[in-house]
Amino acid sequence: MNLQNAIKICVDTFINPIEKFISVPYADQGGRATIGFGNCFYEDGIAVTFNDNPITLERAEQLRDDVLTKFADRLLKLFTKELTDNQFAACLSLIYNIGFSAFQYSQLLSIINNDVNSPKISELWSKWNHVDGKISNGLTIRRTKAG
């Protein structure tokens, strides 16, 4: 697997087309303050607030890329099987959306580490489509695209 290629696939296929760039803080589906390409936190771990200043497209891309690179480095250590660039990109996109810890302790990761081509992956993947316990049409579309 080529890590930089997988990150590029993640950005081009899953993040940019779905998240879109928004320069000012806005409420995501769960009501959290979000900015740029769906970021709830800055590189230093400080949470985005609704009072934050707008950011430029260049700054949003820098933030997105920094977060994805950090997640990708951590994600590499979780897998016991070799993934394709596309498989890794899809997992990276999921983590960008749900957070690292949620994925790290998921049944989905266990199945991937057992068999990267298991039909159960698609079934488990599609279940990550809830916001505050309710099915989100946006997340359902996102999971279908990545799954």
PDB file of N, CA and C in Angstrom, residues 88-127:
ATOM      1  N   PHE A  88      -7.722   1.244   2.549  1.00  0.00           N
ATOM      2  CA  PHE A  88      -7.154   2.107   3.585  1.00  0.00           C
ATOM      3  C   PHE A  88      -7.798   3.488   3.536  1.00  0.00           C
ATOM      4  N   ALA A  89      -7.991   4.025   2.333  1.00  0.00           N
ATOM      5  CA  ALA A  89      -8.618   5.345   2.172  1.00  0.00           C
ATOM      6  C   ALA A  89     -10.030   5.361   2.761  1.00  0.00           C
ATOM      7  N   ALA A  90     -10.777   4.298   2.527  1.00  0.00           N
ATOM      8  CA  ALA A  90     -12.137   4.221   3.072  1.00  0.00           C
ATOM      9  C   ALA A  90     -12.104   4.182   4.599  1.00  0.00           C
ATOM     10  N   CYS A  91     -11.191   3.409   5.170  1.00  0.00           N
ATOM     11  CA  CYS A  91     -11.069   3.353   6.635  1.00  0.00           C
ATOM     12  C   CYS A  91     -10.629   4.704   7.189  1.00  0.00           C
ATOM     13  N   LEU A  92      -9.723   5.359   6.506  1.00  0.00           N
ATOM     14  CA  LEU A  92      -9.263   6.681   6.934  1.00  0.00           C
ATOM     15  C   LEU A  92     -10.410   7.686   6.903  1.00  0.00           C
ATOM     16  N   SER A  93     -11.232   7.613   5.886  1.00  0.00           N
ATOM     17  CA  SER A  93     -12.401   8.487   5.796  1.00  0.00           C
ATOM     18  C   SER A  93     -13.373   8.235   6.951  1.00  0.00           C
ATOM     19  N   LEU A  94     -13.561   6.962   7.286  1.00  0.00           N
ATOM     20  CA  LEU A  94     -14.443   6.621   8.399  1.00  0.00           C
ATOM     21  C   LEU A  94     -13.910   7.207   9.697  1.00  0.00           C
ATOM     22  N   ILE A  95     -12.616   7.061   9.938  1.00  0.00           N
ATOM     23  CA  ILE A  95     -12.005   7.593  11.158  1.00  0.00           C
ATOM     24  C   ILE A  95     -12.087   9.113  11.198  1.00  0.00           C
ATOM     25  N   TYR A  96     -11.911   9.751  10.063  1.00  0.00           N
ATOM     26  CA  TYR A  96     -12.023  11.212   9.971  1.00  0.00           C
ATOM     27  C   TYR A  96     -13.405  11.650  10.436  1.00  0.00           C
ATOM     28  N   ASN A  97     -14.382  10.793  10.195  1.00  0.00           N
ATOM     29  CA  ASN A  97     -15.770  11.102  10.531  1.00  0.00           C
ATOM     30  C   ASN A  97     -16.173  10.674  11.938  1.00  0.00           C
ATOM     31  N   ILE A  98     -15.768   9.477  12.365  1.00  0.00           N
ATOM     32  CA  ILE A  98     -16.241   8.945  13.661  1.00  0.00           C
ATOM     33  C   ILE A  98     -15.219   9.079  14.785  1.00  0.00           C
ATOM     34  N   GLY A  99     -13.964   9.364  14.431  1.00  0.00           N
ATOM     35  CA  GLY A  99     -12.913   9.450  15.435  1.00  0.00           C
ATOM     36  C   GLY A  99     -12.131   8.148  15.529  1.00  0.00           C
ATOM     37  N   PHE A 100     -10.891   8.283  15.947  1.00  0.00           N
ATOM     38  CA  PHE A 100      -9.976   7.141  15.996  1.00  0.00           C
ATOM     39  C   PHE A 100     -10.409   6.095  17.015  1.00  0.00           C
ATOM     40  N   SER A 101     -10.767   6.538  18.220  1.00  0.00           N
ATOM     41  CA  SER A 101     -11.098   5.586  19.292  1.00  0.00           C
ATOM     42  C   SER A 101     -12.297   4.717  18.948  1.00  0.00           C
ATOM     43  N   ALA A 102     -13.299   5.305  18.312  1.00  0.00           N
ATOM     44  CA  ALA A 102     -14.489   4.520  17.952  1.00  0.00           C
ATOM     45  C   ALA A 102     -14.112   3.377  17.020  1.00  0.00           C
ATOM     46  N   PHE A 103     -13.213   3.641  16.088  1.00  0.00           N
ATOM     47  CA  PHE A 103     -12.787   2.599  15.152  1.00  0.00           C
ATOM     48  C   PHE A 103     -11.841   1.603  15.812  1.00  0.00           C
ATOM     49  N   GLN A 104     -10.942   2.107  16.630  1.00  0.00           N
ATOM     50  CA  GLN A 104      -9.920   1.280  17.270  1.00  0.00           C
ATOM     51  C   GLN A 104     -10.526   0.120  18.053  1.00  0.00           C
ATOM     52  N   TYR A 105     -11.656   0.349  18.662  1.00  0.00           N
ATOM     53  CA  TYR A 105     -12.286  -0.679  19.510  1.00  0.00           C
ATOM     54  C   TYR A 105     -13.524  -1.295  18.864  1.00  0.00           C
ATOM     55  N   SER A 106     -13.638  -1.163  17.551  1.00  0.00           N
ATOM     56  CA  SER A 106     -14.844  -1.629  16.865  1.00  0.00           C
ATOM     57  C   SER A 106     -14.740  -3.090  16.414  1.00  0.00           C
ATOM     58  N   GLN A 107     -15.896  -3.670  16.249  1.00  0.00           N
ATOM     59  CA  GLN A 107     -15.975  -5.015  15.685  1.00  0.00           C
ATOM     60  C   GLN A 107     -15.521  -4.975  14.229  1.00  0.00           C
ATOM     61  N   LEU A 108     -15.760  -3.853  13.572  1.00  0.00           N
ATOM     62  CA  LEU A 108     -15.349  -3.693  12.181  1.00  0.00           C
ATOM     63  C   LEU A 108     -13.841  -3.910  12.025  1.00  0.00           C
ATOM     64  N   LEU A 109     -13.043  -3.300  12.884  1.00  0.00           N
ATOM     65  CA  LEU A 109     -11.590  -3.480  12.813  1.00  0.00           C
ATOM     66  C   LEU A 109     -11.221  -4.952  13.025  1.00  0.00           C
ATOM     67  N   SER A 110     -11.875  -5.607  13.959  1.00  0.00           N
ATOM     68  CA  SER A 110     -11.594  -7.030  14.206  1.00  0.00           C
ATOM     69  C   SER A 110     -11.851  -7.869  12.963  1.00  0.00           C
ATOM     70  N   ILE A 111     -12.948  -7.589  12.281  1.00  0.00           N
ATOM     71  CA  ILE A 111     -13.288  -8.343  11.065  1.00  0.00           C
ATOM     72  C   ILE A 111     -12.261  -8.065   9.966  1.00  0.00           C
ATOM     73  N   ILE A 112     -11.886  -6.788   9.786  1.00  0.00           N
ATOM     74  CA  ILE A 112     -10.889  -6.441   8.771  1.00  0.00           C
ATOM     75  C   ILE A 112      -9.576  -7.159   9.057  1.00  0.00           C
ATOM     76  N   ASN A 113      -9.175  -7.183  10.321  1.00  0.00           N
ATOM     77  CA  ASN A 113      -7.919  -7.848  10.673  1.00  0.00           C
ATOM     78  C   ASN A 113      -7.992  -9.362  10.529  1.00  0.00           C
ATOM     79  N   ASN A 114      -9.175  -9.906  10.513  1.00  0.00           N
ATOM     80  CA  ASN A 114      -9.346 -11.340  10.307  1.00  0.00           C
ATOM     81  C   ASN A 114      -9.370 -11.681   8.817  1.00  0.00           C
ATOM     82  N   ASP A 115     -10.082 -10.866   8.027  1.00  0.00           N
ATOM     83  CA  ASP A 115     -10.223 -11.122   6.589  1.00  0.00           C
ATOM     84  C   ASP A 115     -10.631  -9.822   5.897  1.00  0.00           C
ATOM     85  N   VAL A 116      -9.695  -9.188   5.201  1.00  0.00           N
ATOM     86  CA  VAL A 116      -9.967  -7.885   4.578  1.00  0.00           C
ATOM     87  C   VAL A 116     -11.029  -7.950   3.490  1.00  0.00           C
ATOM     88  N   ASN A 117     -11.390  -9.134   3.064  1.00  0.00           N
ATOM     89  CA  ASN A 117     -12.412  -9.279   2.027  1.00  0.00           C
ATOM     90  C   ASN A 117     -13.695  -9.920   2.555  1.00  0.00           C
ATOM     91  N   SER A 118     -13.862  -9.944   3.863  1.00  0.00           N
ATOM     92  CA  SER A 118     -15.050 -10.550   4.458  1.00  0.00           C
ATOM     93  C   SER A 118     -16.318  -9.795   4.049  1.00  0.00           C
ATOM     94  N   PRO A 119     -17.385 -10.521   3.704  1.00  0.00           N
ATOM     95  CA  PRO A 119     -18.655  -9.865   3.384  1.00  0.00           C
ATOM     96  C   PRO A 119     -19.268  -9.151   4.600  1.00  0.00           C
ATOM     97  N   LYS A 120     -18.831  -9.501   5.799  1.00  0.00           N
ATOM     98  CA  LYS A 120     -19.346  -8.849   7.007  1.00  0.00           C
ATOM     99  C   LYS A 120     -18.908  -7.387   7.094  1.00  0.00           C
ATOM    100  N   ILE A 121     -17.818  -7.044   6.430  1.00  0.00           N
ATOM    101  CA  ILE A 121     -17.320  -5.667   6.483  1.00  0.00           C
ATOM    102  C   ILE A 121     -18.377  -4.698   5.975  1.00  0.00           C
ATOM    103  N   SER A 122     -18.980  -5.007   4.850  1.00  0.00           N
ATOM    104  CA  SER A 122     -20.001  -4.134   4.273  1.00  0.00           C
ATOM    105  C   SER A 122     -21.187  -3.961   5.223  1.00  0.00           C
ATOM    106  N   GLU A 123     -21.593  -5.059   5.835  1.00  0.00           N
ATOM    107  CA  GLU A 123     -22.708  -5.021   6.790  1.00  0.00           C
ATOM    108  C   GLU A 123     -22.381  -4.132   7.990  1.00  0.00           C
ATOM    109  N   LEU A 124     -21.202  -4.327   8.564  1.00  0.00           N
ATOM    110  CA  LEU A 124     -20.807  -3.528   9.728  1.00  0.00           C
ATOM    111  C   LEU A 124     -20.553  -2.078   9.342  1.00  0.00           C
ATOM    112  N   TRP A 125     -19.981  -1.885   8.179  1.00  0.00           N
ATOM    113  CA  TRP A 125     -19.678  -0.535   7.689  1.00  0.00           C
ATOM    114  C   TRP A 125     -20.942   0.320   7.632  1.00  0.00           C
ATOM    115  N   SER A 126     -21.988  -0.272   7.112  1.00  0.00           N
ATOM    116  CA  SER A 126     -23.231   0.480   6.910  1.00  0.00           C
ATOM    117  C   SER A 126     -23.903   0.879   8.228  1.00  0.00           C
ATOM    118  N   LYS A 127     -23.499   0.281   9.330  1.00  0.00           N
ATOM    119  CA  LYS A 127     -24.116   0.606  10.622  1.00  0.00           C
ATOM    120  C   LYS A 127     -23.583   1.904  11.233  1.00  0.00           C
TER     121      LYS A 127
END
